[in-house]
């Protein structure tokens, strides 16, 4: 297979759109992980709930309202989890392991609810956002183009926000929550805000993904695993790199598909993460030394 | 009857894996979500050697446990170089990769369809298997409890609490961690080795990340670091759903949902209200008994003083 045939405009477009989809999801997770340090695995279930909201409402109400409903549901569940579950765990001295386990408990509960709602794979075909359009020599799905725009807007938006007073407060809490509290910054409110923003991005990503990819009760959890890889590869709250790594993962995923290695996609992505972690550990020498 | 024996053996299998993980999480202080991968190594080792190459069962068990121990040593070597949170992520990555390898390496593992036709325990063999499995559970609990009282085990606890201080008094942290991971891997491998002939079938879907998390939940439900608590967690998380399935009269689908709700609810209950797990209840009740005894002793001494 020669390089010109592989790296044609359609391939690059598909890779960029796949990366953008993962990127938006990863950005939301990066905001939450960057600010709180929590392994919020229930993020995937929030994604699934939001996509179910779109799938069940887009025919009865305008799509814009349907997407807003998905975002609203995601934000409501995300902030509720933070206020009612994670904060009590923290206040009892629970560390990241306890929050990770708590999030898995939430995933189990939400998956049961989703299965009762309808445990099958959906896909939307009959909507303008899901119908492929030809732009020159490439074919694209409008929902995927929106996702790419959303990724760019989110990264630029963070650049602006991170330089405002509010953004600096968020970065202070992310850097050291206890010191930030000493300086009068409301740590709990910042955490709730991080969960709200991250969940909103998850809801938006879920709503648009519903127009491009089949959705099931476990889809969010699978995508979140990959998003975690991207988030953990980048330094905390470095959303530029999160977006760049997501695009890189999109490229790897598209290449794996072309060369017939798509069944190894998760292994390739997690393999990159494992290699980076081990390489970092060798660079820092043994932590026990 | 066979169904009950099957469940009891299954509880023992998961108790073995959970006790092994408790050593890694509780004593070595490394949170891992890859215990199902060690179980898979034991199960596939036994499935291939005993089921396909007609090795004697005991020899297949020994070889399978040996493979899982070797994997444990490899994980231990990595763990000596990586921080706690990073190890959690690494174990997650290795779990996903390991199961994908088992799913896609069809010539070795039978692919997603798995290995069928492993001669399975039934009748008298099942009764022997349950005795052996529970025997191993008791033995492993006693051995680990004993190990943690020896200098070797205390060194591991010292490494967990402060590796630098431990090193300053001559303890080699790397050795302690690798030994703990090897033992944890061996116990999970033994659990997997029992699993293959218990079900007569091994497939990658049985050993996913979900299963690893299930074992973590058993450890945390029982109380991390208590050793016996991990076995109690296995008893609760497998025994209670089985009782519901058996006696509630619910349909398979509904009892499946109930099972998941119990599982999720138990996790949330423990992390939010009972961070020390079921073991904490025994501490509380022991404290209550002591307090009650002190009150009784106090009131009787006052009565005696009044009479005097």
Coordinates of C-alpha atoms in Angstrom, one line a residue:
Chain A
X1 CA 0.0 0.0 0.0
X2 CA 1.7 3.2 -1.1
X3 CA 1.8 6.3 1.1
X4 CA 0.0 8.6 -1.5
X5 CA -2.9 6.2 -1.6
X6 CA -3.2 6.1 2.2
X7 CA -2.6 9.7 3.1
X8 CA -5.3 11.1 0.7
X9 CA -7.6 14.0 1.7
X10 CA -10.4 11.6 2.8
X11 CA -8.1 9.7 5.1
X12 CA -6.8 12.9 6.7
X13 CA -10.3 14.1 7.1
X14 CA -11.5 10.9 8.7
X15 CA -8.5 10.8 11.1
X16 CA -9.1 14.4 12.1
X17 CA -12.8 13.9 12.7
X18 CA -12.1 10.7 14.7
X19 CA -9.5 12.6 16.7
X20 CA -11.9 15.5 17.3
X21 CA -14.6 13.2 18.7
X22 CA -12.1 11.6 21.1
X23 CA -10.7 15.1 21.8
X24 CA -13.9 16.8 22.9
X25 CA -14.6 13.9 25.3
X26 CA -11.0 14.0 26.6
X27 CA -11.1 17.8 27.1
X28 CA -14.1 17.4 29.5
X29 CA -12.3 14.7 31.3
X30 CA -9.0 16.7 31.3
X31 CA -10.8 19.6 33.0
X32 CA -12.2 17.3 35.8
X33 CA -9.0 15.4 36.2
X34 CA -6.8 18.5 36.0
X35 CA -8.7 20.4 38.6
X36 CA -9.7 17.6 41.1
X37 CA -7.2 14.8 40.3
X38 CA -10.2 12.4 40.4
X39 CA -10.3 9.2 38.3
X40 CA -13.9 10.0 37.4
X41 CA -14.7 6.8 35.5
X42 CA -18.5 7.6 35.7
X43 CA -17.8 10.2 33.1
X44 CA -18.5 7.5 30.5
X45 CA -21.9 6.7 31.9
X46 CA -22.8 10.4 31.8
X47 CA -21.8 10.3 28.2
X48 CA -24.1 7.3 27.6
X49 CA -27.0 9.0 29.5
X50 CA -26.6 12.1 27.3
X51 CA -26.6 10.2 24.1
X52 CA -29.7 8.3 25.2
X53 CA -31.4 11.6 25.8
X54 CA -30.7 12.7 22.2
X55 CA -31.7 9.4 20.7
X56 CA -35.0 9.5 22.5
X57 CA -35.9 13.1 22.0
X58 CA -34.5 14.3 18.6
X59 CA -37.7 13.2 16.7
X60 CA -40.1 14.9 19.0
X61 CA -38.4 18.2 19.7
X62 CA -36.0 20.4 17.6
X63 CA -32.5 19.0 17.5
X64 CA -31.0 22.0 19.2
X65 CA -33.3 21.6 22.2
X66 CA -32.5 17.9 22.2
X67 CA -28.8 18.6 22.4
X68 CA -29.4 21.2 25.1
X69 CA -31.4 18.6 27.1
X70 CA -28.5 16.1 26.7
X71 CA -26.1 18.8 28.0
X72 CA -28.5 19.7 30.9
X73 CA -28.8 16.0 31.9
X74 CA -25.0 15.5 31.8
X75 CA -24.4 18.6 33.9
X76 CA -27.1 17.7 36.4
X77 CA -25.8 14.2 36.9
X78 CA -22.1 15.2 36.9
X79 CA -22.6 17.9 39.6
X80 CA -24.9 15.7 41.6
X81 CA -22.2 13.0 41.7
X82 CA -19.6 15.5 42.8
X83 CA -21.8 17.0 45.5
X84 CA -23.5 13.9 46.8
X85 CA -20.9 11.2 46.4
X86 CA -17.3 12.4 45.8
X87 CA -17.2 15.3 48.2
X88 CA -18.5 13.1 51.1
X89 CA -15.8 10.5 50.2
X90 CA -13.1 13.3 50.3
X91 CA -14.4 14.7 53.5
X92 CA -14.1 11.2 55.1
X93 CA -10.4 11.1 54.0
X94 CA -11.0 8.9 51.0
X95 CA -8.2 9.2 48.4
X96 CA -8.2 8.8 44.6
X97 CA -8.6 5.0 44.9
X98 CA -11.8 5.5 46.9
X99 CA -13.1 8.0 44.4
X100 CA -12.2 5.7 41.5
X101 CA -14.0 2.8 43.2
X102 CA -17.0 5.0 44.0
X103 CA -17.2 6.1 40.4
X104 CA -17.3 2.4 39.4
X105 CA -20.2 1.9 41.7
X106 CA -22.0 4.8 40.0
X107 CA -21.1 3.2 36.5
X108 CA -22.7 0.0 37.6
X109 CA -25.9 1.7 38.8
X110 CA -26.2 4.0 35.8
X111 CA -25.6 1.0 33.4
X112 CA -28.5 -0.9 35.0
X113 CA -30.7 2.2 34.5
X114 CA -29.7 2.5 30.9
X115 CA -30.3 -1.2 30.2
X116 CA -33.8 -0.8 31.7
X117 CA -34.2 2.2 29.4
X118 CA -33.2 0.2 26.4
X119 CA -30.2 -2.2 26.1
X120 CA -29.6 -2.1 22.4
X121 CA -27.3 -0.3 19.9
X122 CA -28.9 2.7 18.4
X123 CA -27.8 4.8 15.4
X124 CA -29.5 7.9 13.8
X125 CA -29.7 7.8 10.1
X126 CA -32.6 10.1 9.3
X127 CA -31.3 13.5 10.2
X128 CA -29.4 16.2 8.4
X129 CA -26.6 16.1 11.0
X130 CA -26.1 12.3 10.3
X131 CA -26.2 12.5 6.4
X132 CA -22.8 12.6 4.7
X133 CA -22.1 15.7 2.6
X134 CA -19.5 16.0 -0.2
X135 CA -17.1 18.9 0.2
X136 CA -14.8 18.8 -2.8
X137 CA -13.0 15.4 -2.9
X138 CA -14.0 14.5 0.6
X139 CA -17.1 13.2 2.3
X140 CA -18.0 14.3 5.8
X141 CA -20.7 13.9 8.4
X142 CA -21.9 17.4 9.6
X143 CA -22.1 16.3 13.2
X144 CA -18.4 15.3 13.0
X145 CA -17.5 18.7 11.5
X146 CA -19.3 20.3 14.4
X147 CA -17.3 18.2 16.8
X148 CA -14.0 19.4 15.2
X149 CA -15.2 23.1 15.5
X150 CA -16.2 22.4 19.1
X151 CA -12.7 21.0 19.9
X152 CA -11.1 24.1 18.4
X153 CA -13.5 26.5 20.2
X154 CA -13.0 24.7 23.5
X155 CA -9.2 24.9 23.3
X156 CA -9.3 28.6 22.3
X157 CA -11.9 29.2 25.0
X158 CA -9.7 27.7 27.7
X159 CA -6.8 29.9 26.5
X160 CA -9.0 33.0 27.2
X161 CA -10.6 31.8 30.4
X162 CA -7.3 30.5 31.9
X163 CA -5.9 34.1 31.8
X164 CA -8.9 35.6 33.6
X165 CA -9.2 35.9 37.4
X166 CA -11.6 32.9 37.5
X167 CA -9.2 30.9 35.4
X168 CA -6.3 31.7 37.6
X169 CA -8.4 30.6 40.7
X170 CA -9.2 27.3 38.9
X171 CA -5.5 26.8 38.2
X172 CA -4.6 27.6 41.8
X173 CA -7.0 25.0 43.1
X174 CA -5.7 22.5 40.6
X175 CA -2.1 23.2 41.7
X176 CA -2.7 23.0 45.5
X177 CA -6.3 23.0 46.8
X178 CA -5.3 23.5 50.5
X179 CA -3.2 26.5 49.8
X180 CA -5.9 27.9 47.5
X181 CA -8.4 27.6 50.3
X182 CA -6.0 29.4 52.6
X183 CA -6.2 32.3 50.2
X184 CA -10.0 32.4 50.3
X185 CA -10.7 30.5 47.1
X186 CA -13.7 28.2 47.4
X187 CA -12.3 24.8 46.6
X188 CA -15.7 23.0 46.7
X189 CA -17.3 25.5 44.3
X190 CA -14.3 25.2 42.0
X191 CA -14.6 21.4 42.0
X192 CA -18.4 21.6 41.3
X193 CA -17.7 24.0 38.4
X194 CA -15.1 21.7 37.0
X195 CA -17.5 18.8 37.1
X196 CA -20.2 21.0 35.5
X197 CA -17.9 22.2 32.6
X198 CA -16.5 18.7 32.1
X199 CA -19.9 17.1 32.1
X200 CA -21.3 19.7 29.7
X201 CA -18.5 18.8 27.2
X202 CA -19.3 15.1 27.7
X203 CA -23.0 15.8 27.1
X204 CA -22.2 17.8 23.9
X205 CA -19.7 15.1 22.7
X206 CA -22.4 12.5 23.4
X207 CA -25.1 14.4 21.6
X208 CA -23.0 14.8 18.4
X209 CA -21.5 11.3 18.6
X210 CA -25.1 9.9 18.5
X211 CA -25.3 11.2 14.9
X212 CA -22.0 9.5 13.8
X213 CA -21.6 6.3 15.8
X214 CA -23.9 3.5 17.1
X215 CA -24.6 4.1 20.8
X216 CA -25.2 1.5 23.6
X217 CA -25.2 1.4 27.4
X218 CA -21.5 0.6 27.6
X219 CA -20.3 2.9 24.7
X220 CA -19.5 5.7 27.0
X221 CA -17.3 3.6 29.3
X222 CA -15.3 2.2 26.3
X223 CA -14.7 5.7 24.9
X224 CA -13.8 7.1 28.3
X225 CA -11.0 4.5 28.7
X226 CA -9.4 5.9 25.5
X227 CA -10.0 9.4 26.7
X228 CA -8.2 8.6 29.9
X229 CA -5.2 7.5 27.9
X230 CA -5.1 10.9 26.1
X231 CA -5.6 12.9 29.4
X232 CA -2.9 11.0 31.3
X233 CA -0.4 11.4 28.5
X234 CA -0.6 15.2 28.8
X235 CA 0.4 17.4 31.8
X236 CA -2.6 18.4 34.0
X237 CA -4.8 21.1 32.5
X238 CA -2.7 21.4 29.3
X239 CA -5.7 21.3 27.0
X240 CA -3.5 22.0 23.9
X241 CA -1.7 18.8 24.3
X242 CA -4.8 16.9 25.2
X243 CA -6.3 18.0 21.9
X244 CA -3.1 17.3 20.0
X245 CA -2.8 13.8 21.6
X246 CA -6.4 13.1 20.8
X247 CA -5.8 14.0 17.1
X248 CA -2.7 11.8 17.2
X249 CA -4.8 8.9 18.6
X250 CA -7.4 9.6 15.8
X251 CA -4.6 9.2 13.3
X252 CA -3.3 6.0 14.9
X253 CA -6.8 4.6 15.0
X254 CA -7.4 5.5 11.3
X255 CA -4.0 3.9 10.3
X256 CA -4.8 0.8 12.3
X257 CA -8.1 0.6 10.4
X258 CA -6.5 1.0 7.0
X259 CA -3.7 -1.6 7.7
X260 CA -6.2 -4.1 9.1
X261 CA -5.2 -3.8 12.7
X262 CA -8.4 -2.2 14.0
X263 CA -8.9 -5.2 16.4
X264 CA -5.7 -4.1 18.1
X265 CA -6.7 -0.4 18.4
X266 CA -7.1 -0.4 22.2
X267 CA -3.9 -2.3 22.7
X268 CA -2.0 0.2 20.5
X269 CA -3.4 3.2 22.4
X270 CA -2.9 1.7 25.8
X271 CA 0.5 0.4 24.7
X272 CA 1.5 4.0 24.0
X273 CA 0.4 5.0 27.5
X274 CA 2.2 2.1 29.1
X275 CA 5.4 2.8 27.2
X276 CA 5.3 6.5 28.2
X277 CA 4.7 5.7 31.8
X278 CA 7.6 3.2 31.9
X279 CA 9.9 5.6 30.0
X280 CA 9.0 8.4 32.4
X281 CA 9.8 6.1 35.4
X282 CA 13.2 5.3 33.9
X283 CA 13.9 9.0 33.3
X284 CA 13.0 9.8 36.9
X285 CA 14.9 6.7 38.2
X286 CA 13.2 4.5 40.7
X287 CA 10.7 6.3 42.9
X288 CA 11.9 4.1 45.8
X289 CA 15.5 5.3 45.4
Chain B
X1 CA -26.8 -30.0 44.8
X2 CA -24.1 -29.6 42.1
X3 CA -25.3 -26.0 41.6
X4 CA -24.7 -25.2 45.2
X5 CA -21.3 -26.9 45.1
X6 CA -20.5 -24.9 42.0
X7 CA -21.3 -21.6 43.7
X8 CA -19.3 -22.5 46.8
X9 CA -16.3 -23.3 44.6
X10 CA -16.8 -20.1 42.7
X11 CA -16.8 -18.2 46.0
X12 CA -13.5 -19.9 47.0
X13 CA -12.0 -19.1 43.6
X14 CA -12.8 -15.4 43.9
X15 CA -11.7 -15.4 47.6
X16 CA -8.3 -16.7 46.5
X17 CA -8.0 -14.0 43.9
X18 CA -9.2 -11.3 46.4
X19 CA -6.8 -12.5 49.2
X20 CA -4.0 -12.2 46.6
X21 CA -5.1 -8.7 45.7
X22 CA -5.4 -7.7 49.3
X23 CA -1.7 -8.5 49.8
X24 CA -0.9 -6.1 46.9
X25 CA -3.4 -3.4 47.8
X26 CA -3.3 -3.6 51.6
X27 CA 0.2 -4.6 52.5
X28 CA 2.1 -3.4 49.4
X29 CA -0.1 -0.3 49.0
X30 CA -0.5 -0.6 45.2
X31 CA -4.0 -0.2 43.8
X32 CA -4.3 -2.6 40.9
X33 CA -7.1 -3.3 38.4
X34 CA -5.3 -6.2 36.7
X35 CA -6.1 -9.2 39.0
X36 CA -8.4 -10.7 36.3
X37 CA -5.4 -10.9 34.0
X38 CA -3.6 -13.1 36.5
X39 CA -6.7 -15.2 36.8
X40 CA -6.9 -15.5 33.0
X41 CA -3.2 -16.6 32.9
X42 CA -4.1 -19.4 35.4
X43 CA -7.3 -20.4 33.6
X44 CA -5.8 -20.4 30.1
X45 CA -2.7 -22.2 31.4
X46 CA -4.8 -25.0 32.8
X47 CA -7.2 -24.9 29.9
X48 CA -4.5 -25.3 27.3
X49 CA -2.2 -27.8 29.2
X50 CA -4.9 -29.9 30.9
X51 CA -7.7 -29.5 28.3
X52 CA -5.8 -29.5 25.0
X53 CA -2.4 -31.2 25.7
X54 CA -3.7 -33.8 28.2
X55 CA -1.3 -32.9 31.0
X56 CA -2.1 -34.3 34.4
X57 CA -4.3 -31.8 36.3
X58 CA -1.8 -31.2 39.1
X59 CA 1.1 -30.5 36.6
X60 CA -1.1 -28.2 34.6
X61 CA -2.1 -26.3 37.9
X62 CA 1.6 -26.0 38.8
X63 CA 2.6 -24.7 35.4
X64 CA -0.3 -22.3 35.2
X65 CA 0.4 -20.9 38.7
X66 CA 4.1 -20.6 37.7
X67 CA 3.1 -18.5 34.7
X68 CA 0.9 -16.2 36.8
X69 CA 3.7 -15.9 39.4
X70 CA 6.1 -14.9 36.6
X71 CA 3.6 -12.3 35.4
X72 CA 3.3 -11.1 39.0
X73 CA 7.1 -10.7 39.2
X74 CA 7.1 -8.7 36.0
X75 CA 4.3 -6.4 37.4
X76 CA 6.3 -6.1 40.7
X77 CA 9.4 -5.0 38.8
X78 CA 7.3 -2.3 37.1
X79 CA 5.6 -1.3 40.4
X80 CA 9.0 -0.6 42.0
X81 CA 9.5 2.2 39.5
X82 CA 6.1 3.8 39.4
X83 CA 4.0 5.8 41.8
X84 CA 0.7 4.6 43.3
X85 CA -1.7 6.5 41.0
X86 CA 0.4 5.8 37.9
X87 CA 0.5 2.1 38.8
X88 CA -3.3 2.1 38.9
X89 CA -3.4 3.5 35.3
X90 CA -0.6 1.2 34.2
X91 CA -2.5 -1.9 35.6
X92 CA -5.6 -0.7 33.8
X93 CA -3.6 -0.5 30.5
X94 CA -2.0 -3.8 30.9
X95 CA -5.3 -5.4 31.8
X96 CA -6.9 -4.1 28.6
X97 CA -3.9 -5.1 26.4
X98 CA -3.7 -8.6 28.0
X99 CA -7.3 -9.4 27.4
X100 CA -7.1 -8.0 23.8
X101 CA -4.1 -10.3 23.2
X102 CA -6.1 -13.2 24.5
X103 CA -9.1 -12.2 22.3
X104 CA -7.1 -11.8 19.1
X105 CA -4.4 -14.5 19.5
X106 CA -6.8 -17.1 18.2
X107 CA -4.2 -20.0 17.7
X108 CA -3.3 -19.9 21.4
X109 CA -6.5 -18.9 23.1
X110 CA -9.3 -19.8 20.8
X111 CA -10.0 -16.1 20.3
X112 CA -13.2 -14.5 21.5
X113 CA -14.9 -18.0 21.4
X114 CA -12.5 -19.2 24.0
X115 CA -11.4 -22.7 24.9
X116 CA -14.2 -25.2 25.0
X117 CA -14.0 -28.8 26.1
X118 CA -11.8 -28.5 29.2
X119 CA -12.7 -31.6 31.2
X120 CA -14.8 -30.2 34.0
X121 CA -15.3 -31.2 37.7
X122 CA -18.5 -33.1 38.4
X123 CA -19.7 -35.6 41.0
X124 CA -17.0 -36.7 43.4
X125 CA -14.3 -34.5 41.6
X126 CA -16.4 -31.4 42.3
X127 CA -16.6 -32.3 46.0
X128 CA -12.8 -32.7 46.1
X129 CA -12.4 -29.5 44.2
X130 CA -14.5 -27.5 46.6
X131 CA -12.5 -28.9 49.6
X132 CA -9.2 -28.2 47.8
X133 CA -10.3 -24.6 46.9
X134 CA -11.5 -23.8 50.4
X135 CA -8.4 -25.5 51.8
X136 CA -6.2 -23.2 49.7
X137 CA -8.3 -20.1 50.8
X138 CA -7.7 -21.0 54.5
X139 CA -4.1 -21.8 53.9
X140 CA -3.4 -18.6 52.0
X141 CA -5.1 -16.5 54.7
X142 CA -3.1 -18.2 57.4
X143 CA 0.2 -18.0 55.5
X144 CA -0.3 -14.3 54.6
X145 CA -1.3 -13.4 58.2
X146 CA 1.8 -15.3 59.4
X147 CA 4.0 -13.7 56.7
X148 CA 2.8 -10.2 57.8
X149 CA 4.0 -10.9 61.3
X150 CA 7.4 -12.0 60.2
X151 CA 10.3 -9.6 59.6
X152 CA 9.8 -10.1 55.9
X153 CA 6.1 -9.0 56.0
X154 CA 6.9 -6.2 58.4
X155 CA 9.5 -5.0 56.0
X156 CA 6.8 -4.9 53.3
X157 CA 4.5 -2.8 55.5
X158 CA 7.5 -0.5 56.2
X159 CA 8.1 -0.1 52.5
X160 CA 4.4 0.8 52.0
X161 CA 4.4 3.4 54.8
X162 CA 7.7 5.0 54.0
X163 CA 10.0 3.4 51.4
X164 CA 12.9 5.8 52.1
X165 CA 12.9 5.2 55.8
X166 CA 12.7 1.5 55.1
X167 CA 15.7 1.7 52.9
X168 CA 17.6 3.7 55.5
X169 CA 17.3 0.7 57.9
X170 CA 18.6 -1.8 55.3
X171 CA 15.3 -3.0 53.8
X172 CA 15.4 -3.6 50.0
X173 CA 12.0 -2.2 48.9
X174 CA 12.3 -3.7 45.4
X175 CA 12.6 -7.2 46.8
X176 CA 9.6 -6.8 49.1
X177 CA 7.3 -5.4 46.4
X178 CA 8.3 -8.0 43.9
X179 CA 7.7 -10.8 46.4
X180 CA 4.3 -9.4 47.3
X181 CA 3.3 -9.1 43.6
X182 CA 4.6 -12.6 43.0
X183 CA 2.4 -14.0 45.8
X184 CA -0.6 -12.0 44.7
X185 CA -0.2 -13.2 41.1
X186 CA 0.3 -16.8 42.2
X187 CA -3.0 -16.8 44.3
X188 CA -4.9 -15.2 41.4
X189 CA -3.3 -17.7 39.0
X190 CA -4.4 -20.6 41.3
X191 CA -7.9 -19.1 41.3
X192 CA -7.9 -19.1 37.5
X193 CA -6.5 -22.6 37.4
X194 CA -9.5 -23.8 39.5
X195 CA -11.9 -21.9 37.3
X196 CA -11.1 -23.6 34.0
X197 CA -12.0 -27.2 35.0
X198 CA -14.9 -25.9 37.2
X199 CA -16.7 -24.4 34.2
X200 CA -15.1 -26.5 31.4
X201 CA -14.8 -23.4 29.4
X202 CA -12.5 -20.4 29.3
X203 CA -13.0 -17.2 27.3
X204 CA -11.6 -13.7 27.5
X205 CA -15.0 -12.2 28.3
X206 CA -14.7 -13.7 31.8
X207 CA -11.6 -11.9 32.6
X208 CA -12.3 -8.3 31.5
X209 CA -11.6 -5.1 33.4
X210 CA -15.0 -5.5 34.9
X211 CA -13.9 -8.7 36.6
X212 CA -10.8 -7.0 38.0
X213 CA -12.9 -4.3 39.4
X214 CA -15.2 -7.0 40.9
X215 CA -12.2 -8.4 42.8
X216 CA -11.2 -4.9 43.9
X217 CA -14.7 -4.4 45.2
X218 CA -14.4 -7.7 47.2
X219 CA -11.2 -6.5 48.8
X220 CA -12.6 -3.1 49.7
X221 CA -15.9 -4.5 50.9
X222 CA -14.1 -6.8 53.2
X223 CA -11.7 -4.1 54.4
X224 CA -8.4 -3.6 52.7
X225 CA -5.4 -5.1 54.5
X226 CA -7.5 -7.5 56.7
X227 CA -6.7 -10.6 54.5
X228 CA -9.8 -12.6 55.7
X229 CA -12.0 -9.5 54.8
X230 CA -11.2 -10.2 51.1
X231 CA -12.7 -13.7 51.5
X232 CA -15.7 -12.2 53.3
X233 CA -16.1 -9.7 50.4
X234 CA -16.1 -12.6 47.9
X235 CA -18.7 -14.5 50.0
X236 CA -21.0 -11.4 50.1
X237 CA -20.7 -10.4 46.4
X238 CA -21.1 -13.9 45.0
X239 CA -23.2 -15.5 47.7
X240 CA -25.9 -12.8 48.1
X241 CA -26.8 -12.4 44.4
X242 CA -26.8 -16.2 44.1
X243 CA -29.3 -16.5 47.0
X244 CA -31.5 -13.9 45.3
X245 CA -31.3 -15.7 42.0
X246 CA -32.2 -19.0 43.7
X247 CA -34.9 -18.0 46.1
X248 CA -36.5 -14.7 44.9
X249 CA -38.4 -16.1 42.0
X250 CA -37.3 -13.2 39.8
X251 CA -36.6 -13.7 36.1
X252 CA -33.0 -14.1 34.9
X253 CA -32.9 -10.5 33.5
X254 CA -34.4 -8.9 36.6
X255 CA -32.2 -10.9 39.0
X256 CA -29.2 -9.8 36.8
X257 CA -30.3 -6.1 37.4
X258 CA -30.7 -6.8 41.1
X259 CA -27.2 -8.3 41.2
X260 CA -25.7 -5.3 39.6
X261 CA -27.6 -2.9 41.9
X262 CA -26.3 -4.9 45.0
X263 CA -22.8 -4.8 43.6
X264 CA -22.9 -1.1 42.8
X265 CA -24.7 -0.3 46.0
X266 CA -22.2 -2.3 48.1
X267 CA -19.3 -0.4 46.5
X268 CA -20.9 3.0 47.2
X269 CA -21.9 2.0 50.7
X270 CA -18.4 1.0 51.6
X271 CA -16.6 4.0 50.0
X272 CA -19.0 6.5 51.5
X273 CA -20.0 5.1 54.9
X274 CA -17.7 2.2 55.8
X275 CA -14.2 2.9 54.5
X276 CA -12.8 0.0 56.6
X277 CA -15.2 -2.5 55.0
X278 CA -17.1 -5.3 56.7
X279 CA -14.0 -5.7 58.9
X280 CA -14.8 -2.3 60.4
X281 CA -18.1 -3.7 61.7
X282 CA -16.2 -6.3 63.7
X283 CA -14.0 -3.6 65.1
X284 CA -17.0 -1.5 66.0
X285 CA -18.8 -4.5 67.6
X286 CA -15.6 -5.4 69.5
X287 CA -15.3 -1.8 70.7
X288 CA -19.0 -1.9 71.7
X289 CA -18.5 -5.1 73.7
X290 CA -15.5 -3.6 75.5
X291 CA -17.3 -0.4 76.2
X292 CA -20.3 -2.3 77.6
X293 CA -18.0 -4.5 79.7
X294 CA -16.3 -1.3 81.1
X295 CA -19.7 0.2 81.9
X296 CA -20.9 -3.0 83.7
X297 CA -17.6 -3.1 85.6
X298 CA -17.8 0.6 86.5
X299 CA -21.4 0.3 87.8
X300 CA -20.7 -2.8 89.8
X301 CA -17.6 -1.2 91.4
X302 CA -19.8 1.8 92.3
X303 CA -22.4 -0.5 93.9
X304 CA -19.7 -2.2 95.9
X305 CA -18.4 1.1 97.0
X306 CA -21.9 2.3 98.1
X307 CA -22.4 -0.9 100.1
X308 CA -19.1 -0.5 101.7

